[in-house]
Structure formats: structure tokens, C-alpha cells
XYZ file of C-alpha atoms in Angstrom:
238
model
C 0.000 0.000 0.000
C 2.931 2.326 0.721
C 4.133 1.965 -2.871
C 0.649 2.749 -4.172
C 0.463 5.909 -2.047
C 3.888 7.071 -3.230
C 3.030 6.504 -6.900
C -0.312 8.289 -6.545
C 1.355 11.321 -4.947
C 4.033 11.536 -7.644
C 1.451 11.237 -10.399
C -0.646 14.013 -8.888
C 2.230 16.436 -8.371
C 3.255 15.996 -12.021
C -0.209 16.995 -13.176
C -0.176 20.603 -14.438
C -3.952 20.886 -14.133
C -3.650 19.994 -10.449
C -1.054 22.717 -9.895
C -3.155 25.294 -11.729
C -6.608 24.544 -10.354
C -5.925 23.485 -6.774
C -2.802 25.512 -5.941
C -2.676 28.681 -8.052
C -6.435 29.269 -8.416
C -7.221 29.490 -4.655
C -4.115 31.649 -4.152
C -5.242 34.083 -6.854
C -8.753 34.174 -5.401
C -7.283 34.963 -1.994
C -5.349 37.899 -3.450
C -8.576 39.107 -5.089
C -10.590 38.902 -1.859
C -8.043 40.716 0.296
C -7.738 43.400 -2.387
C -11.515 43.825 -2.383
C -12.020 43.735 1.398
C -8.788 45.427 2.465
C -8.524 45.782 6.240
C -12.256 45.307 6.844
C -13.806 42.397 8.711
C -15.585 39.285 7.461
C -17.507 36.967 9.744
C -16.432 38.980 12.777
C -12.706 38.559 12.102
C -10.097 40.125 9.839
C -10.950 39.582 6.163
C -7.347 38.601 5.499
C -7.561 35.888 8.149
C -11.073 34.735 7.185
C -10.361 34.348 3.480
C -6.939 32.835 4.117
C -8.687 29.945 5.850
C -11.578 29.716 3.385
C -9.315 29.745 0.318
C -6.990 27.180 1.901
C -9.972 24.902 2.527
C -11.282 25.612 -0.982
C -7.974 24.519 -2.481
C -7.679 21.507 -0.202
C -11.193 20.267 -0.961
C -10.627 20.813 -4.671
C -7.353 18.899 -4.575
C -8.844 15.791 -3.009
C -12.440 15.851 -4.219
C -11.923 16.500 -7.904
C -8.538 14.804 -8.079
C -9.531 11.492 -6.539
C -12.868 11.188 -8.328
C -11.469 11.999 -11.764
C -8.469 9.691 -11.395
C -10.710 6.821 -10.359
C -13.023 7.432 -13.315
C -10.033 7.303 -15.686
C -8.727 4.142 -14.028
C -12.118 2.489 -14.386
C -12.307 3.384 -18.083
C -8.770 2.176 -18.780
C -9.218 -1.085 -16.870
C -6.482 -0.251 -14.355
C -8.654 -0.993 -11.320
C -9.537 -4.362 -12.853
C -5.828 -5.152 -13.127
C -5.221 -4.131 -9.517
C -7.882 -6.555 -8.345
C -5.821 -9.369 -9.850
C -2.930 -8.510 -7.519
C -2.543 -9.333 -3.839
C -3.621 -5.818 -2.819
C -6.787 -6.102 -0.662
C -9.761 -3.896 -1.494
C -9.735 -2.020 1.852
C -6.018 -1.305 1.457
C -6.621 0.096 -2.025
C -9.427 2.343 -0.763
C -7.430 3.611 2.219
C -4.377 4.103 0.011
C -6.388 6.262 -2.369
C -7.737 8.383 0.483
C -4.323 8.822 2.101
C -2.513 9.694 -1.130
C -5.144 12.266 -2.057
C -4.985 13.893 1.375
C -1.221 14.376 1.123
C -1.661 16.400 -2.068
C -3.643 19.077 -0.181
C -0.520 20.405 1.524
C 0.730 22.567 -1.408
C -2.679 24.264 -1.700
C -2.734 25.032 2.032
C 0.881 26.177 2.289
C 0.782 28.550 -0.704
C -2.279 30.392 0.641
C -0.708 30.547 4.109
C 2.473 32.079 2.680
C 0.438 34.808 0.980
C -1.479 35.381 4.217
C 1.744 35.795 6.169
C 3.084 38.241 3.573
C -0.169 40.223 3.758
C 0.103 40.556 7.528
C -1.904 37.688 9.037
C -0.281 37.504 12.457
C -0.258 34.041 14.045
C 2.155 32.365 16.403
C 4.246 29.448 15.169
C 2.015 27.078 17.144
C -1.108 28.546 15.527
C 0.324 28.243 12.013
C 1.302 24.630 12.595
C -1.949 23.792 14.376
C -4.053 25.333 11.620
C -2.108 23.545 8.876
C -2.465 20.233 10.726
C -6.200 20.767 11.308
C -6.894 21.571 7.659
C -4.753 18.695 6.432
C -6.415 16.143 8.705
C -9.829 17.528 7.816
C -9.109 17.011 4.124
C -9.284 13.228 4.644
C -13.075 13.632 4.832
C -13.245 15.002 1.293
C -10.684 12.539 -0.011
C -13.013 9.754 1.120
C -15.985 11.530 -0.468
C -14.046 11.902 -3.725
C -13.218 8.192 -3.822
C -16.871 7.349 -3.159
C -18.081 9.673 -5.927
C -15.489 8.224 -8.287
C -17.152 4.822 -7.960
C -20.746 6.023 -7.561
C -21.044 7.893 -10.871
C -20.510 6.601 -14.364
C -16.966 7.404 -15.569
C -18.163 9.894 -18.190
C -20.375 11.712 -15.659
C -17.916 11.971 -12.767
C -16.492 15.397 -13.590
C -19.784 17.354 -13.771
C -21.171 15.543 -10.714
C -18.080 16.337 -8.658
C -17.964 19.982 -9.759
C -21.613 20.504 -8.817
C -21.063 18.935 -5.384
C -17.839 20.899 -4.906
C -19.297 24.297 -5.782
C -22.503 23.813 -3.786
C -20.577 22.779 -0.679
C -18.253 25.776 -1.064
C -21.130 28.183 -1.696
C -23.133 27.161 1.375
C -20.179 26.275 3.592
C -18.784 29.744 4.235
C -16.080 29.678 1.571
C -17.154 32.637 -0.546
C -18.850 34.637 2.210
C -19.697 34.188 5.912
C -22.735 31.996 6.519
C -25.713 34.103 7.605
C -27.758 33.244 10.686
C -30.713 32.250 8.498
C -28.608 29.671 6.616
C -26.594 28.396 9.561
C -29.071 25.642 10.443
C -28.768 24.276 6.879
C -25.015 24.796 6.691
C -24.536 22.422 9.616
C -25.360 19.559 7.240
C -22.495 20.639 4.981
C -19.070 19.157 5.834
C -17.304 22.192 4.332
C -18.967 24.398 6.957
C -17.543 22.267 9.766
C -14.208 22.128 7.952
C -14.006 25.920 8.013
C -14.909 25.909 11.718
C -11.651 24.098 12.509
C -9.895 27.467 12.305
C -11.869 28.917 15.210
C -8.994 28.516 17.656
C -6.861 31.114 15.847
C -9.640 33.652 16.465
C -9.863 32.911 20.178
C -12.962 30.720 19.852
C -11.410 27.597 21.347
C -11.215 24.103 19.922
C -14.127 23.278 17.608
C -15.126 20.048 19.332
C -18.490 19.789 17.586
C -16.938 20.324 14.152
C -14.294 17.676 14.864
C -16.947 15.156 15.920
C -19.096 15.886 12.872
C -16.142 15.584 10.490
C -15.089 12.311 12.123
C -18.599 10.966 11.519
C -18.506 12.113 7.893
C -15.112 10.450 7.450
C -16.453 7.137 8.741
C -19.536 7.322 6.511
C -17.662 8.356 3.353
C -14.922 5.755 3.889
C -17.500 3.012 4.367
C -19.341 4.204 1.261
C -16.114 4.224 -0.766
C -15.269 0.665 0.321
C -18.793 -0.548 -0.464
C -18.847 1.104 -3.896
C -15.410 -0.318 -4.695
C -16.683 -3.841 -3.938
C -19.844 -3.200 -5.936
C -17.799 -2.009 -8.912
C -15.649 -5.142 -8.640
C -18.728 -7.367 -8.785
C -19.970 -5.604 -11.916
C -16.595 -5.742 -13.684
């Protein structure tokens, strides 16, 4: 499984579309937002801090959600997954390997946005920077699992539009583009991106987001189980 993870990471980092869409695009959006908002506030905190987190999560979710689903759809069309099933690699190991390798690829998207935030004056302690990076990276496993599940749930030719619709809707109603209003908050709580963004609360003096962590852990369990089930179902239909 370690070899599979390493190969998946190398293949992703060599993908120019990955570098453009999941690393440069969120960084450029962050520059746009801080230029538009300046030193004003967003969601009760500095706009520079708020959009640094939201654009880092946007890039991280994009890296794992679109990347994993699209790669799986291509592997299904090419027959690669069928070949893997003929090896000694167990199905659960393959699923977990996919999730883990996708999650690792979120780090460039997070780090690039953080570097811009630091240059623009976001003032955090070393412990806060490291804690925030760790929280967002660990949280990305949820969306890696969702991406793997979607990669097997949809037909290969329909994966890309399905994933983009899910991705944009979750970002739109999860506090990525603008703070979630009080009227939408009750609905946003059913959106894992909303809880993902809440992980940054500790850098704003709001304490550890225990509820968000519990909700994301539940989502991770559900999405991982769904990915494993859909992988087995796809194997039976092959």
C-alpha cells in the first residue's frame, strides 16, 4: 500500500492541471478577496484571516475531491482498477491508500495560501500556524473519502460534472465565498465544508471546535465506508 500511495502522490504532483486549479487558483482568489475587502472584517474577524482559511480549505477540498474522483473514473475506463484486483492488494487497502494519497496532495494548496497570508500581515504564532495547517490537512481526509466514493458512484463519463456541482454547492453554502448568515446556519450544519471551516476557530480565540471535529469524524467514517462498499460493488460488476 505504501508503494501505491507514493506513486499516486508523484502522479498528482506531475499533473499541471492539479497545480493550476488546486494551488494557483485558490491563491489568486485569496489575493482578489483581500484586495476587495482590504482591512475590513468578514464573519467577525479580519478579512485577510477569514479568506486565508476559506481559500486554503477551498484549495484543499478541490485537490482531493476533484482529483480522486477523476483519477478513479479514468482508471475504471482504462481497466487499471480491474488489473489491480488481480494482484494481492486487498480492497480495503486500495481504498485507504487512495484516500491517504489524495490527502497528502492538499498540503501545497494550504501552504501557498498561508504564505500569501503571512506576507499580507496575518499575524499568528508558530504554534497557531502549525496547528491550523495540521487541522486543515487532517480535515481534508473527509473530502478525499468523499471523492473516492463519488469516483465509484457515478458513471466514468459523468464523474467530472457531478463532482464539480457537489464541490461548488458545498463551497457556496459552507462559508467559503462569504460568511454563513444566521438564516442559513441551520442548513449549513449539514455541509461538511462548513464544519471544515470551523476548525480554524482557535486562531480567532474561539477555542477548539469540538463539535466540528466530531461531525467531520462521523462524515469520514460514513464516506470511507461508502467508498469501500462502492469499490466492492464495482468489482462485482466488472
